[in-house]
Amino acid sequence: MGDALDEPWWEPQFGPHSSSGSNSPDPSDDEEMEKSTNTSKPVQPDADIKPAALKKRKQPAECFLIHPKEKEESTVKVKRRRKKKISDILAKSSPKPGVPEDLQMLLNQHFGTKRSVIELEELKLPDSCFLPANDLTHSFSSYLKEICPKWAKLRKNHKEKKSVLMLIICSSALRCLELIKSMTAFKGDCKVMKLFAKHMKIKEQMRMLENGVIHLGVGTPGRIKALVEQDGLSLNSLKYLVLDWNWRDQKLRRMIDIPEIRKETTDLLEMGIIKLCREDSVKLGLF
């Protein structure tokens, strides 16, 4: 009885292939367990992983959206480079001499939104006040001889101070000097005065006009306007007003193409010259 109690009344069972002499499980049992776990929890195939990875790799598509913007900016730059300047257009176009309608259109554009219908009618220039326009074949002296054939008689009879017989309006001081040099054949022994701001103070010009008899004045519209406003220059004896209309500077601009000169010219005409033209006291010429 004592021997029977010492032996265990149960035997460990490790599986159908287990032997009573060994307590360790059979390796084949482990393989079967792994297979069972693999079948119970299937692993996702590689095909399921690849699309997610591809989606993450396709995120740089944002760079593709930026690319068209760069093209748009480049096209805008190209358009700016191709933008034509006024000098390019005028260089290809043939020059056309100014006509009285051009001056009248300039006045209408300048005063059209600032004046009433009645006031605009008072600013209208009659056709009779215009001298023959330059056809671009004249020199300055020959043009002045054509429009003013009795200049010698006029300058002899002129005795009034602070006034001139003829005003020539240019866009710059350098252009004034060019015209003064080119009118030698016309002016004779008359006195010519420079009426521009460069190197000359307005008080000095007022003193010269007050102390002497000046027949012909050549200047810019800004300085001539200032002299009239300060009572340094009178328009009572004025007979001719010539605008240097057709000449172009290095940028191929006429005097009316420069905003500042255009405004000063129209303001000067309004200060009394248009009224004198309507009274047939002053003649206008476009050189």
PDB file of N, CA and C in Angstrom, residues 10-90:
ATOM      1  N   TRP A  10      -1.903  10.264 -11.551  1.00  0.00           N
ATOM      2  CA  TRP A  10      -2.201  10.769 -12.911  1.00  0.00           C
ATOM      3  C   TRP A  10      -0.930  10.842 -13.696  1.00  0.00           C
ATOM      4  N   GLU A  11      -1.079  10.864 -15.049  1.00  0.00           N
ATOM      5  CA  GLU A  11       0.053  10.967 -15.963  1.00  0.00           C
ATOM      6  C   GLU A  11      -0.141  12.206 -16.851  1.00  0.00           C
ATOM      7  N   PRO A  12       0.924  13.002 -16.974  1.00  0.00           N
ATOM      8  CA  PRO A  12       0.781  14.214 -17.832  1.00  0.00           C
ATOM      9  C   PRO A  12       0.628  13.831 -19.281  1.00  0.00           C
ATOM     10  N   GLN A  13      -0.247  14.512 -19.993  1.00  0.00           N
ATOM     11  CA  GLN A  13      -0.456  14.262 -21.430  1.00  0.00           C
ATOM     12  C   GLN A  13      -0.155  15.548 -22.200  1.00  0.00           C
ATOM     13  N   PHE A  14       0.775  15.409 -23.074  1.00  0.00           N
ATOM     14  CA  PHE A  14       1.201  16.563 -23.875  1.00  0.00           C
ATOM     15  C   PHE A  14       0.690  16.515 -25.288  1.00  0.00           C
ATOM     16  N   GLY A  15       0.010  15.513 -25.648  1.00  0.00           N
ATOM     17  CA  GLY A  15      -0.486  15.428 -27.011  1.00  0.00           C
ATOM     18  C   GLY A  15      -0.516  14.013 -27.463  1.00  0.00           C
ATOM     19  N   PRO A  16      -1.032  13.765 -28.630  1.00  0.00           N
ATOM     20  CA  PRO A  16      -1.127  12.405 -29.121  1.00  0.00           C
ATOM     21  C   PRO A  16       0.208  11.799 -29.393  1.00  0.00           C
ATOM     22  N   HIS A  17       1.238  12.603 -29.696  1.00  0.00           N
ATOM     23  CA  HIS A  17       2.556  12.077 -30.021  1.00  0.00           C
ATOM     24  C   HIS A  17       3.493  12.139 -28.840  1.00  0.00           C
ATOM     25  N   SER A  18       3.019  12.547 -27.675  1.00  0.00           N
ATOM     26  CA  SER A  18       3.917  12.675 -26.518  1.00  0.00           C
ATOM     27  C   SER A  18       4.220  11.301 -25.969  1.00  0.00           C
ATOM     28  N   SER A  19       5.390  11.166 -25.435  1.00  0.00           N
ATOM     29  CA  SER A  19       5.843   9.896 -24.826  1.00  0.00           C
ATOM     30  C   SER A  19       5.913  10.073 -23.349  1.00  0.00           C
ATOM     31  N   SER A  20       5.756   9.006 -22.626  1.00  0.00           N
ATOM     32  CA  SER A  20       5.768   9.066 -21.169  1.00  0.00           C
ATOM     33  C   SER A  20       7.121   9.347 -20.619  1.00  0.00           C
ATOM     34  N   GLY A  21       8.155   9.170 -21.435  1.00  0.00           N
ATOM     35  CA  GLY A  21       9.498   9.356 -20.875  1.00  0.00           C
ATOM     36  C   GLY A  21       9.970  10.775 -20.994  1.00  0.00           C
ATOM     37  N   SER A  22       9.267  11.705 -21.683  1.00  0.00           N
ATOM     38  CA  SER A  22       9.757  13.074 -21.872  1.00  0.00           C
ATOM     39  C   SER A  22       8.660  14.045 -21.523  1.00  0.00           C
ATOM     40  N   ASN A  23       9.025  15.100 -20.705  1.00  0.00           N
ATOM     41  CA  ASN A  23       8.057  16.134 -20.329  1.00  0.00           C
ATOM     42  C   ASN A  23       7.997  17.297 -21.311  1.00  0.00           C
ATOM     43  N   SER A  24       8.963  17.487 -22.280  1.00  0.00           N
ATOM     44  CA  SER A  24       8.997  18.632 -23.228  1.00  0.00           C
ATOM     45  C   SER A  24       8.065  18.364 -24.365  1.00  0.00           C
ATOM     46  N   PRO A  25       7.380  19.379 -24.897  1.00  0.00           N
ATOM     47  CA  PRO A  25       6.466  19.208 -26.018  1.00  0.00           C
ATOM     48  C   PRO A  25       7.202  18.949 -27.293  1.00  0.00           C
ATOM     49  N   ASP A  26       6.523  18.311 -28.220  1.00  0.00           N
ATOM     50  CA  ASP A  26       7.097  17.961 -29.523  1.00  0.00           C
ATOM     51  C   ASP A  26       7.156  19.206 -30.394  1.00  0.00           C
ATOM     52  N   PRO A  27       8.287  19.400 -31.153  1.00  0.00           N
ATOM     53  CA  PRO A  27       8.373  20.586 -32.037  1.00  0.00           C
ATOM     54  C   PRO A  27       7.260  20.643 -33.033  1.00  0.00           C
ATOM     55  N   SER A  28       6.771  19.479 -33.455  1.00  0.00           N
ATOM     56  CA  SER A  28       5.684  19.496 -34.442  1.00  0.00           C
ATOM     57  C   SER A  28       4.438  20.137 -33.876  1.00  0.00           C
ATOM     58  N   ASP A  29       4.256  20.001 -32.556  1.00  0.00           N
ATOM     59  CA  ASP A  29       3.113  20.635 -31.927  1.00  0.00           C
ATOM     60  C   ASP A  29       3.199  22.153 -32.014  1.00  0.00           C
ATOM     61  N   ASP A  30       4.418  22.718 -31.894  1.00  0.00           N
ATOM     62  CA  ASP A  30       4.597  24.166 -32.014  1.00  0.00           C
ATOM     63  C   ASP A  30       4.239  24.648 -33.396  1.00  0.00           C
ATOM     64  N   GLU A  31       4.638  23.918 -34.434  1.00  0.00           N
ATOM     65  CA  GLU A  31       4.333  24.310 -35.811  1.00  0.00           C
ATOM     66  C   GLU A  31       2.827  24.338 -36.030  1.00  0.00           C
ATOM     67  N   GLU A  32       2.152  23.271 -35.465  1.00  0.00           N
ATOM     68  CA  GLU A  32       0.709  23.238 -35.628  1.00  0.00           C
ATOM     69  C   GLU A  32       0.055  24.414 -34.918  1.00  0.00           C
ATOM     70  N   MET A  33       0.590  24.827 -33.753  1.00  0.00           N
ATOM     71  CA  MET A  33       0.034  25.956 -33.027  1.00  0.00           C
ATOM     72  C   MET A  33       0.233  27.258 -33.800  1.00  0.00           C
ATOM     73  N   GLU A  34       1.437  27.398 -34.424  1.00  0.00           N
ATOM     74  CA  GLU A  34       1.693  28.599 -35.213  1.00  0.00           C
ATOM     75  C   GLU A  34       0.757  28.686 -36.409  1.00  0.00           C
ATOM     76  N   LYS A  35       0.524  27.485 -37.049  1.00  0.00           N
ATOM     77  CA  LYS A  35      -0.378  27.478 -38.197  1.00  0.00           C
ATOM     78  C   LYS A  35      -1.786  27.872 -37.785  1.00  0.00           C
ATOM     79  N   SER A  36      -2.190  27.345 -36.603  1.00  0.00           N
ATOM     80  CA  SER A  36      -3.540  27.676 -36.144  1.00  0.00           C
ATOM     81  C   SER A  36      -3.688  29.162 -35.843  1.00  0.00           C
ATOM     82  N   THR A  37      -2.628  29.752 -35.242  1.00  0.00           N
ATOM     83  CA  THR A  37      -2.687  31.206 -34.961  1.00  0.00           C
ATOM     84  C   THR A  37      -2.662  32.010 -36.233  1.00  0.00           C
ATOM     85  N   ASN A  38      -1.903  31.528 -37.216  1.00  0.00           N
ATOM     86  CA  ASN A  38      -1.841  32.255 -38.501  1.00  0.00           C
ATOM     87  C   ASN A  38      -3.184  32.216 -39.211  1.00  0.00           C
ATOM     88  N   THR A  39      -3.843  31.066 -39.102  1.00  0.00           N
ATOM     89  CA  THR A  39      -5.146  30.968 -39.767  1.00  0.00           C
ATOM     90  C   THR A  39      -6.217  31.727 -39.019  1.00  0.00           C
ATOM     91  N   SER A  40      -6.075  31.837 -37.703  1.00  0.00           N
ATOM     92  CA  SER A  40      -7.086  32.549 -36.926  1.00  0.00           C
ATOM     93  C   SER A  40      -6.984  34.052 -37.114  1.00  0.00           C
ATOM     94  N   LYS A  41      -5.772  34.590 -37.278  1.00  0.00           N
ATOM     95  CA  LYS A  41      -5.554  36.041 -37.480  1.00  0.00           C
ATOM     96  C   LYS A  41      -4.811  36.235 -38.789  1.00  0.00           C
ATOM     97  N   PRO A  42      -5.524  36.356 -39.862  1.00  0.00           N
ATOM     98  CA  PRO A  42      -4.847  36.495 -41.161  1.00  0.00           C
ATOM     99  C   PRO A  42      -4.108  37.823 -41.256  1.00  0.00           C
ATOM    100  N   VAL A  43      -2.934  37.791 -41.811  1.00  0.00           N
ATOM    101  CA  VAL A  43      -2.110  38.989 -42.009  1.00  0.00           C
ATOM    102  C   VAL A  43      -2.483  39.635 -43.331  1.00  0.00           C
ATOM    103  N   GLN A  44      -2.562  40.955 -43.354  1.00  0.00           N
ATOM    104  CA  GLN A  44      -2.923  41.641 -44.588  1.00  0.00           C
ATOM    105  C   GLN A  44      -1.824  41.463 -45.616  1.00  0.00           C
ATOM    106  N   PRO A  45      -2.191  41.175 -46.826  1.00  0.00           N
ATOM    107  CA  PRO A  45      -1.164  40.982 -47.869  1.00  0.00           C
ATOM    108  C   PRO A  45      -0.483  42.297 -48.203  1.00  0.00           C
ATOM    109  N   ASP A  46       0.628  42.158 -48.942  1.00  0.00           N
ATOM    110  CA  ASP A  46       1.397  43.350 -49.331  1.00  0.00           C
ATOM    111  C   ASP A  46       0.600  44.276 -50.235  1.00  0.00           C
ATOM    112  N   ALA A  47      -0.331  43.662 -50.966  1.00  0.00           N
ATOM    113  CA  ALA A  47      -1.133  44.491 -51.877  1.00  0.00           C
ATOM    114  C   ALA A  47      -1.961  45.524 -51.127  1.00  0.00           C
ATOM    115  N   ASP A  48      -2.354  45.161 -49.854  1.00  0.00           N
ATOM    116  CA  ASP A  48      -3.130  46.123 -49.075  1.00  0.00           C
ATOM    117  C   ASP A  48      -2.261  47.237 -48.526  1.00  0.00           C
ATOM    118  N   ILE A  49      -1.004  46.997 -48.355  1.00  0.00           N
ATOM    119  CA  ILE A  49      -0.101  48.000 -47.782  1.00  0.00           C
ATOM    120  C   ILE A  49       0.375  48.976 -48.848  1.00  0.00           C
ATOM    121  N   LYS A  50       0.567  48.490 -50.044  1.00  0.00           N
ATOM    122  CA  LYS A  50       1.154  49.330 -51.093  1.00  0.00           C
ATOM    123  C   LYS A  50       0.299  50.550 -51.434  1.00  0.00           C
ATOM    124  N   PRO A  51      -1.036  50.420 -51.574  1.00  0.00           N
ATOM    125  CA  PRO A  51      -1.801  51.643 -51.909  1.00  0.00           C
ATOM    126  C   PRO A  51      -1.653  52.741 -50.880  1.00  0.00           C
ATOM    127  N   ALA A  52      -1.632  52.391 -49.610  1.00  0.00           N
ATOM    128  CA  ALA A  52      -1.458  53.425 -48.577  1.00  0.00           C
ATOM    129  C   ALA A  52      -0.113  54.108 -48.727  1.00  0.00           C
ATOM    130  N   ALA A  53       0.901  53.294 -48.995  1.00  0.00           N
ATOM    131  CA  ALA A  53       2.231  53.880 -49.175  1.00  0.00           C
ATOM    132  C   ALA A  53       2.261  54.777 -50.402  1.00  0.00           C
ATOM    133  N   LEU A  54       1.568  54.350 -51.467  1.00  0.00           N
ATOM    134  CA  LEU A  54       1.546  55.161 -52.678  1.00  0.00           C
ATOM    135  C   LEU A  54       0.806  56.481 -52.450  1.00  0.00           C
ATOM    136  N   LYS A  55      -0.276  56.421 -51.649  1.00  0.00           N
ATOM    137  CA  LYS A  55      -0.998  57.653 -51.367  1.00  0.00           C
ATOM    138  C   LYS A  55      -0.116  58.643 -50.636  1.00  0.00           C
ATOM    139  N   LYS A  56       0.674  58.157 -49.713  1.00  0.00           N
ATOM    140  CA  LYS A  56       1.571  59.062 -48.996  1.00  0.00           C
ATOM    141  C   LYS A  56       2.625  59.628 -49.935  1.00  0.00           C
ATOM    142  N   ARG A  57       3.071  58.825 -50.857  1.00  0.00           N
ATOM    143  CA  ARG A  57       4.083  59.317 -51.794  1.00  0.00           C
ATOM    144  C   ARG A  57       3.504  60.316 -52.804  1.00  0.00           C
ATOM    145  N   LYS A  58       2.214  60.283 -53.040  1.00  0.00           N
ATOM    146  CA  LYS A  58       1.600  61.197 -53.990  1.00  0.00           C
ATOM    147  C   LYS A  58       1.285  62.549 -53.362  1.00  0.00           C
ATOM    148  N   GLN A  59       1.597  62.750 -52.096  1.00  0.00           N
ATOM    149  CA  GLN A  59       1.355  64.039 -51.456  1.00  0.00           C
ATOM    150  C   GLN A  59       2.091  65.196 -52.125  1.00  0.00           C
ATOM    151  N   PRO A  60       3.303  64.997 -52.666  1.00  0.00           N
ATOM    152  CA  PRO A  60       3.960  66.123 -53.356  1.00  0.00           C
ATOM    153  C   PRO A  60       3.180  66.660 -54.534  1.00  0.00           C
ATOM    154  N   ALA A  61       1.950  66.169 -54.771  1.00  0.00           N
ATOM    155  CA  ALA A  61       1.122  66.746 -55.828  1.00  0.00           C
ATOM    156  C   ALA A  61       0.859  68.231 -55.598  1.00  0.00           C
ATOM    157  N   GLU A  62       1.041  68.731 -54.357  1.00  0.00           N
ATOM    158  CA  GLU A  62       0.897  70.158 -54.092  1.00  0.00           C
ATOM    159  C   GLU A  62       1.907  70.959 -54.893  1.00  0.00           C
ATOM    160  N   CYS A  63       3.084  70.437 -55.067  1.00  0.00           N
ATOM    161  CA  CYS A  63       4.083  71.116 -55.893  1.00  0.00           C
ATOM    162  C   CYS A  63       3.599  71.230 -57.329  1.00  0.00           C
ATOM    163  N   PHE A  64       2.856  70.254 -57.791  1.00  0.00           N
ATOM    164  CA  PHE A  64       2.336  70.282 -59.150  1.00  0.00           C
ATOM    165  C   PHE A  64       1.317  71.416 -59.323  1.00  0.00           C
ATOM    166  N   LEU A  65       0.583  71.735 -58.235  1.00  0.00           N
ATOM    167  CA  LEU A  65      -0.381  72.820 -58.299  1.00  0.00           C
ATOM    168  C   LEU A  65       0.301  74.172 -58.347  1.00  0.00           C
ATOM    169  N   ILE A  66       1.473  74.277 -57.770  1.00  0.00           N
ATOM    170  CA  ILE A  66       2.205  75.544 -57.776  1.00  0.00           C
ATOM    171  C   ILE A  66       2.800  75.819 -59.150  1.00  0.00           C
ATOM    172  N   HIS A  67       3.049  74.779 -59.906  1.00  0.00           N
ATOM    173  CA  HIS A  67       3.723  74.921 -61.196  1.00  0.00           C
ATOM    174  C   HIS A  67       2.953  75.820 -62.177  1.00  0.00           C
ATOM    175  N   PRO A  68       1.622  75.670 -62.290  1.00  0.00           N
ATOM    176  CA  PRO A  68       0.907  76.578 -63.197  1.00  0.00           C
ATOM    177  C   PRO A  68       0.983  78.034 -62.788  1.00  0.00           C
ATOM    178  N   LYS A  69       1.050  78.297 -61.464  1.00  0.00           N
ATOM    179  CA  LYS A  69       1.173  79.687 -61.015  1.00  0.00           C
ATOM    180  C   LYS A  69       2.469  80.295 -61.506  1.00  0.00           C
ATOM    181  N   GLU A  70       3.528  79.500 -61.471  1.00  0.00           N
ATOM    182  CA  GLU A  70       4.797  79.997 -61.980  1.00  0.00           C
ATOM    183  C   GLU A  70       4.685  80.330 -63.461  1.00  0.00           C
ATOM    184  N   LYS A  71       3.919  79.513 -64.196  1.00  0.00           N
ATOM    185  CA  LYS A  71       3.735  79.793 -65.612  1.00  0.00           C
ATOM    186  C   LYS A  71       2.968  81.088 -65.816  1.00  0.00           C
ATOM    187  N   GLU A  72       1.941  81.314 -64.966  1.00  0.00           N
ATOM    188  CA  GLU A  72       1.177  82.541 -65.085  1.00  0.00           C
ATOM    189  C   GLU A  72       2.049  83.755 -64.813  1.00  0.00           C
ATOM    190  N   GLU A  73       2.882  83.660 -63.781  1.00  0.00           N
ATOM    191  CA  GLU A  73       3.772  84.779 -63.484  1.00  0.00           C
ATOM    192  C   GLU A  73       4.741  85.017 -64.639  1.00  0.00           C
ATOM    193  N   SER A  74       5.226  83.939 -65.216  1.00  0.00           N
ATOM    194  CA  SER A  74       6.155  84.100 -66.327  1.00  0.00           C
ATOM    195  C   SER A  74       5.469  84.747 -67.524  1.00  0.00           C
ATOM    196  N   THR A  75       4.210  84.381 -67.780  1.00  0.00           N
ATOM    197  CA  THR A  75       3.507  84.988 -68.896  1.00  0.00           C
ATOM    198  C   THR A  75       3.243  86.470 -68.648  1.00  0.00           C
ATOM    199  N   VAL A  76       2.970  86.831 -67.386  1.00  0.00           N
ATOM    200  CA  VAL A  76       2.776  88.240 -67.070  1.00  0.00           C
ATOM    201  C   VAL A  76       4.049  89.028 -67.330  1.00  0.00           C
ATOM    202  N   LYS A  77       5.170  88.461 -66.938  1.00  0.00           N
ATOM    203  CA  LYS A  77       6.436  89.138 -67.177  1.00  0.00           C
ATOM    204  C   LYS A  77       6.682  89.323 -68.665  1.00  0.00           C
ATOM    205  N   VAL A  78       6.342  88.328 -69.429  1.00  0.00           N
ATOM    206  CA  VAL A  78       6.526  88.425 -70.875  1.00  0.00           C
ATOM    207  C   VAL A  78       5.663  89.545 -71.442  1.00  0.00           C
ATOM    208  N   LYS A  79       4.415  89.662 -70.937  1.00  0.00           N
ATOM    209  CA  LYS A  79       3.552  90.722 -71.413  1.00  0.00           C
ATOM    210  C   LYS A  79       4.118  92.090 -71.077  1.00  0.00           C
ATOM    211  N   ARG A  80       4.692  92.233 -69.888  1.00  0.00           N
ATOM    212  CA  ARG A  80       5.273  93.527 -69.517  1.00  0.00           C
ATOM    213  C   ARG A  80       6.463  93.867 -70.413  1.00  0.00           C
ATOM    214  N   ARG A  81       7.224  92.863 -70.766  1.00  0.00           N
ATOM    215  CA  ARG A  81       8.354  93.121 -71.648  1.00  0.00           C
ATOM    216  C   ARG A  81       7.892  93.537 -73.044  1.00  0.00           C
ATOM    217  N   ARG A  82       6.774  93.004 -73.463  1.00  0.00           N
ATOM    218  CA  ARG A  82       6.277  93.312 -74.789  1.00  0.00           C
ATOM    219  C   ARG A  82       5.474  94.604 -74.845  1.00  0.00           C
ATOM    220  N   LYS A  83       5.226  95.206 -73.692  1.00  0.00           N
ATOM    221  CA  LYS A  83       4.451  96.434 -73.664  1.00  0.00           C
ATOM    222  C   LYS A  83       5.184  97.536 -74.416  1.00  0.00           C
ATOM    223  N   LYS A  84       4.476  98.165 -75.338  1.00  0.00           N
ATOM    224  CA  LYS A  84       5.088  99.177 -76.179  1.00  0.00           C
ATOM    225  C   LYS A  84       5.060 100.535 -75.479  1.00  0.00           C
ATOM    226  N   LYS A  85       6.108 101.283 -75.680  1.00  0.00           N
ATOM    227  CA  LYS A  85       6.187 102.630 -75.157  1.00  0.00           C
ATOM    228  C   LYS A  85       5.688 103.602 -76.217  1.00  0.00           C
ATOM    229  N   ILE A  86       5.373 104.807 -75.762  1.00  0.00           N
ATOM    230  CA  ILE A  86       4.889 105.808 -76.699  1.00  0.00           C
ATOM    231  C   ILE A  86       5.963 106.170 -77.719  1.00  0.00           C
ATOM    232  N   SER A  87       7.233 106.118 -77.281  1.00  0.00           N
ATOM    233  CA  SER A  87       8.319 106.420 -78.202  1.00  0.00           C
ATOM    234  C   SER A  87       8.428 105.367 -79.297  1.00  0.00           C
ATOM    235  N   ASP A  88       8.140 104.095 -78.961  1.00  0.00           N
ATOM    236  CA  ASP A  88       8.173 103.039 -79.970  1.00  0.00           C
ATOM    237  C   ASP A  88       7.077 103.241 -81.009  1.00  0.00           C
ATOM    238  N   ILE A  89       5.919 103.635 -80.552  1.00  0.00           N
ATOM    239  CA  ILE A  89       4.802 103.843 -81.479  1.00  0.00           C
ATOM    240  C   ILE A  89       5.061 105.059 -82.373  1.00  0.00           C
ATOM    241  N   LEU A  90       5.545 106.148 -81.763  1.00  0.00           N
ATOM    242  CA  LEU A  90       5.779 107.359 -82.536  1.00  0.00           C
ATOM    243  C   LEU A  90       6.942 107.194 -83.508  1.00  0.00           C
TER     244      LEU A  90
END
